[in-house]
Coordinates of C-alpha atoms in Angstrom, one line a residue:
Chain Z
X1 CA 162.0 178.2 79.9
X2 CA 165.4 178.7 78.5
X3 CA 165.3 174.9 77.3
X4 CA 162.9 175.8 74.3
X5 CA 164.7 177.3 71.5
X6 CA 163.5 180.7 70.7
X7 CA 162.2 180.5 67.0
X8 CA 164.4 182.3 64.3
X9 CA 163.3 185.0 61.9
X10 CA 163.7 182.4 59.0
X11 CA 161.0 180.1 61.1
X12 CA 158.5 182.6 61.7
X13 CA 158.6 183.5 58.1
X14 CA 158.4 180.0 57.4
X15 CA 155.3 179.4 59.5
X16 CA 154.0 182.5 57.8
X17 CA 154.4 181.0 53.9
X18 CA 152.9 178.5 55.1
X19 CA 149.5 179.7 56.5
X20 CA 149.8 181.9 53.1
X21 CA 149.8 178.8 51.1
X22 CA 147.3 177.1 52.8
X23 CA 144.9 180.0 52.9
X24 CA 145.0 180.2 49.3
X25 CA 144.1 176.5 49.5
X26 CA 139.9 177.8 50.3
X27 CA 137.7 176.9 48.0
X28 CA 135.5 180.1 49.5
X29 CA 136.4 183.4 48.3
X30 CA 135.3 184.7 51.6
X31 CA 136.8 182.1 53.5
X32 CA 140.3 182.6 51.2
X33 CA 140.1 186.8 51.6
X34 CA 139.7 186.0 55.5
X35 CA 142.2 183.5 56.6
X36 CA 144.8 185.5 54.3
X37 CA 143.8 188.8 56.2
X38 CA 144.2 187.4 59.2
X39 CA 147.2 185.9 59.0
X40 CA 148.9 189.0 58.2
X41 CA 147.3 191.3 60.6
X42 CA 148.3 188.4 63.6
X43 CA 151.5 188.2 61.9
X44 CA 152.3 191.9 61.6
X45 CA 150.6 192.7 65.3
X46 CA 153.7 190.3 66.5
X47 CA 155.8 191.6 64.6
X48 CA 157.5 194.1 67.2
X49 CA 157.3 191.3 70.0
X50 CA 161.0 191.5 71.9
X51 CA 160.3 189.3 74.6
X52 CA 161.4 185.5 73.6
X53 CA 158.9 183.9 76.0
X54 CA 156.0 185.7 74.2
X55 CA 157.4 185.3 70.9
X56 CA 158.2 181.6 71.7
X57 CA 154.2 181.5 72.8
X58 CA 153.0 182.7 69.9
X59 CA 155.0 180.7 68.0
X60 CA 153.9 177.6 69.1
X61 CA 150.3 179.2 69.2
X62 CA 150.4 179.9 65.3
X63 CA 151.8 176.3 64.7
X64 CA 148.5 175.1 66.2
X65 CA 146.3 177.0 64.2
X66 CA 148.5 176.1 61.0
X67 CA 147.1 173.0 61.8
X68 CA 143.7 173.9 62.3
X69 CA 144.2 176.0 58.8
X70 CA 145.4 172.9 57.1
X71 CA 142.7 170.9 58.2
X72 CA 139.8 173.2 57.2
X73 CA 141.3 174.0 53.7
X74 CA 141.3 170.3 53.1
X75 CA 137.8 170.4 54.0
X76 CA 136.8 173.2 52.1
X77 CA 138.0 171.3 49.2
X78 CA 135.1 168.2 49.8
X79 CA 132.5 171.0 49.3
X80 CA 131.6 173.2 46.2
X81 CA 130.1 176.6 46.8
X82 CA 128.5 178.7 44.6
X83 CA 131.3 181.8 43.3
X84 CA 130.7 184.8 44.0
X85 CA 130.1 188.4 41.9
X86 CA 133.6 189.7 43.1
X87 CA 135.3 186.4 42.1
X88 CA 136.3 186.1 38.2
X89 CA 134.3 184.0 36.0
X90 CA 136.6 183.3 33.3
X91 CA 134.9 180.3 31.9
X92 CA 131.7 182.3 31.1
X93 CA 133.3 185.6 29.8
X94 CA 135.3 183.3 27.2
X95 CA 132.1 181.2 25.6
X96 CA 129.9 184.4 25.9
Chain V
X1 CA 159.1 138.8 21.5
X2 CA 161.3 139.0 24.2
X3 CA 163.8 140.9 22.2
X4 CA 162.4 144.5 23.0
X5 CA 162.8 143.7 26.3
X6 CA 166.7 142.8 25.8
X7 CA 167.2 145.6 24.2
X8 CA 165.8 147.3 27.5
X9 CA 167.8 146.1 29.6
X10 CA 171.0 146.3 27.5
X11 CA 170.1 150.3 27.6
X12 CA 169.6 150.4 30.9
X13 CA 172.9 148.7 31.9
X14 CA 174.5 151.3 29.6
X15 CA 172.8 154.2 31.1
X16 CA 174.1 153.0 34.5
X17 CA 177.6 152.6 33.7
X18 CA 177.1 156.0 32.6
X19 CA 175.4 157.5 35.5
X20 CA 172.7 159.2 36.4
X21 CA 170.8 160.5 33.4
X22 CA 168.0 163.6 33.3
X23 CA 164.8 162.7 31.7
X24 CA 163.4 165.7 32.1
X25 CA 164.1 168.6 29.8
X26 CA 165.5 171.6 31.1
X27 CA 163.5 174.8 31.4
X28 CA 163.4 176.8 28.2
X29 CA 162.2 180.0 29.1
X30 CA 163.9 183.0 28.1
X31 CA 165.8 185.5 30.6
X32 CA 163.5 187.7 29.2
X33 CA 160.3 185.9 28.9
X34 CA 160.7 184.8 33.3
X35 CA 161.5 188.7 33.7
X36 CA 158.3 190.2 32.3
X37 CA 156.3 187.6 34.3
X38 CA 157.7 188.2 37.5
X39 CA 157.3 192.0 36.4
X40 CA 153.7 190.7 36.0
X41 CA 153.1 189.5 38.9
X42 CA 154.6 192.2 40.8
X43 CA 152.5 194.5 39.2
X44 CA 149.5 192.7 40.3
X45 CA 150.5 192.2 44.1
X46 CA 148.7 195.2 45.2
X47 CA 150.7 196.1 48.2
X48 CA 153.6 197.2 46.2
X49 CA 154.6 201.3 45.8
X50 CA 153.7 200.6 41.9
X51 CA 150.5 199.5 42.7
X52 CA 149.8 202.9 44.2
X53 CA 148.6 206.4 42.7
X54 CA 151.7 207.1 41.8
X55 CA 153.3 204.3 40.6
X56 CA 157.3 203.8 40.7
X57 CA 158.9 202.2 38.0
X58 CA 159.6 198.3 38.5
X59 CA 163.1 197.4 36.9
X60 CA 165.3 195.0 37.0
X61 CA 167.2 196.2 39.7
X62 CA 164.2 197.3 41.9
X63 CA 165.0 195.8 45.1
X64 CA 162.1 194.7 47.1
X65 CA 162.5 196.5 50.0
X66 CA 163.8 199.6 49.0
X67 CA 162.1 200.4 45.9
X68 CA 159.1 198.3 46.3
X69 CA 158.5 199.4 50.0
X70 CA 157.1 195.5 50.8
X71 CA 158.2 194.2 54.4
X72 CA 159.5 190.7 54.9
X73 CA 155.8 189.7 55.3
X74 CA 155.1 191.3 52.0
X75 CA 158.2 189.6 50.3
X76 CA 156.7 186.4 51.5
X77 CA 153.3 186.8 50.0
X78 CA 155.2 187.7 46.9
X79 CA 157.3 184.8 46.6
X80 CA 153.8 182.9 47.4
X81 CA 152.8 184.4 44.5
X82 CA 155.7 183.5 42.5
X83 CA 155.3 180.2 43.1
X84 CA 152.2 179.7 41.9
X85 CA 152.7 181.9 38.5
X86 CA 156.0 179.5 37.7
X87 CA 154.6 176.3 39.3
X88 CA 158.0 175.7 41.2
X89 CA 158.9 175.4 45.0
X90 CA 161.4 178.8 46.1
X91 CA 163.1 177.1 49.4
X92 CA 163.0 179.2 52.8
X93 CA 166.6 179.4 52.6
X94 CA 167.1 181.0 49.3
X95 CA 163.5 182.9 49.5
X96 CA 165.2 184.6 52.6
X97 CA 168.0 186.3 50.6
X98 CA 166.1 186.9 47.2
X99 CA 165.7 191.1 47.4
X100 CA 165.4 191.8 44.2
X101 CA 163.7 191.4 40.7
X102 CA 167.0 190.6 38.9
X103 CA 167.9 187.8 41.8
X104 CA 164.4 186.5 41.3
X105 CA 164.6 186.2 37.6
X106 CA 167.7 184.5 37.7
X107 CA 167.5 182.0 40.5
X108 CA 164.0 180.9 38.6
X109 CA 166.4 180.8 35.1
X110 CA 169.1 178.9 36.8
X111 CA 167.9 176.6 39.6
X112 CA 164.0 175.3 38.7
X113 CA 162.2 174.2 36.0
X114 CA 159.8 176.6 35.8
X115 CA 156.6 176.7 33.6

C-alpha cells in the first residue's frame, strides 16, 4: 500500500475546486444546489480522516465521481429545463 | 496589390527581431475598483461571519480565516467565486496561500487580466 502516494492537502483541495466548478456547471437549479451540497458535506465529513489508507481511498473514490460529475454537467447542458421561482429571472424583471 | 502584404511581412520581421510582443492590453481596473468587487462578492458568499446577524466588518486586511471564520473548504468556494466575478483562472498554488482580502485584490491587480 505504501507504493501509492498519499494525496496532499493542496490535491484534495484541488479535487475539491474542481467538483465546485463543475457543479456550478448544472443547468438545474436543483441539480446545481445538490451536487454543491454534497460535495461539501462528503468533503467536510473527511475532513478529520488520519488514516492515509482511508484518505488515499477516498481520494481516488472522489476522483471517480469527479468524473461522473463532469460527465452529467456536460449533459445537463444538452437539455433546457424550465427555471424555477427561487432562481432569478433577470431578463423579465428588466423588460417588465 | 501585393504591397499590403509586404508591408506585413516587413512588420512582422521587425516585431521578431524585437521579440515577443503583447497584443493584448493590460488590465485597467483600478486598485480600488477590484477591491470593492471582491468586497462584493464576499459579502454575498453567505457562509462568511459578515453574512451573519451580526455582521463583522470586511476590510482590507480581513484575513479569511481569522476574521472571516471560512475553513479551507470555504476559502475554496470563495476563490470559485472569484473566479467567476473576474473571469480569470487563480492557480492551486497561489489560491493555497491567498488569506486575505488585500492579497486577493492584489494578486488579481498584478498577475491576471481580469474583467
Amino acid at each position: 500500500m505504501s507504493s501509492v502516494p498519499v494525496p496532499t492537502r493542496r490535491q484534495v483541495l484541488a479535487l475539491y475546486k474542481q467538483f465546485i466548478k463543475n457543479s456550478n456547471q448544472f443547468n438545474n437549479y436543483n441539480f446545481r444546489q445538490y451536487f454543491l451540497r454534497k460535495s461539501r458535506s462528503t468533503f467536510k465529513e473527511s475532513a478529520d480522516l488520519k488514516d492515509t489508507v482511508q484518505v488515499t481511498n477516498m481520494f481516488n473514490e472522489a476522483k471517480k465521481e469527479l468524473g461522473i460529475l463532469k460527465r452529467q454537467a456536460v449533459i445537463s447542458q444538452m437539455y433546457t429545463f424550465d427555471k424555477t421561482v427561487v432562481e432569478p429571472t433577470l431578463k423579465l424583471n428588466h423588460t417588465q | 496589390m501585393f504591397r499590403s502584404l509586404l508591408r506585413a511581412n516587413v512588420a512582422r520581421s521587425a516585431m521578431i527581431s524585437q521579440g515577443p510582443v503583447r497584443f493584448y492590453s493590460p488590465s485597467n481596473l483600478s486598485k480600488t475598483a477590484i477591491s470593492s468587487r471582491v468586497i462584493d462578492v464576499i459579502k454575498s458568499f453567505n457562509k462568511t461571519d459578515a453574512s451573519s446577524s451580526n455582521p463583522t466588518e470586511i476590510t482590507m486586511e480581513s484575513s479569511f480565516k481569522k476574521d472571516l471564520g471560512l475553513d479551507s473548504l470555504d476559502t475554496v468556494e470563495l476563490i470559485v467565486a472569484m473566479e467567476e466575478e473576474f473571469s480569470i483562472e487563480i492557480p492551486d498554488k497561489v489560491a493555497d496561500e491567498l488569506t486575505s482580502v488585500a492579497q486577493t485584490v492584489d494578486y488579481i491587480k498584478d498577475h491576471t487580466d481580469a474583467s
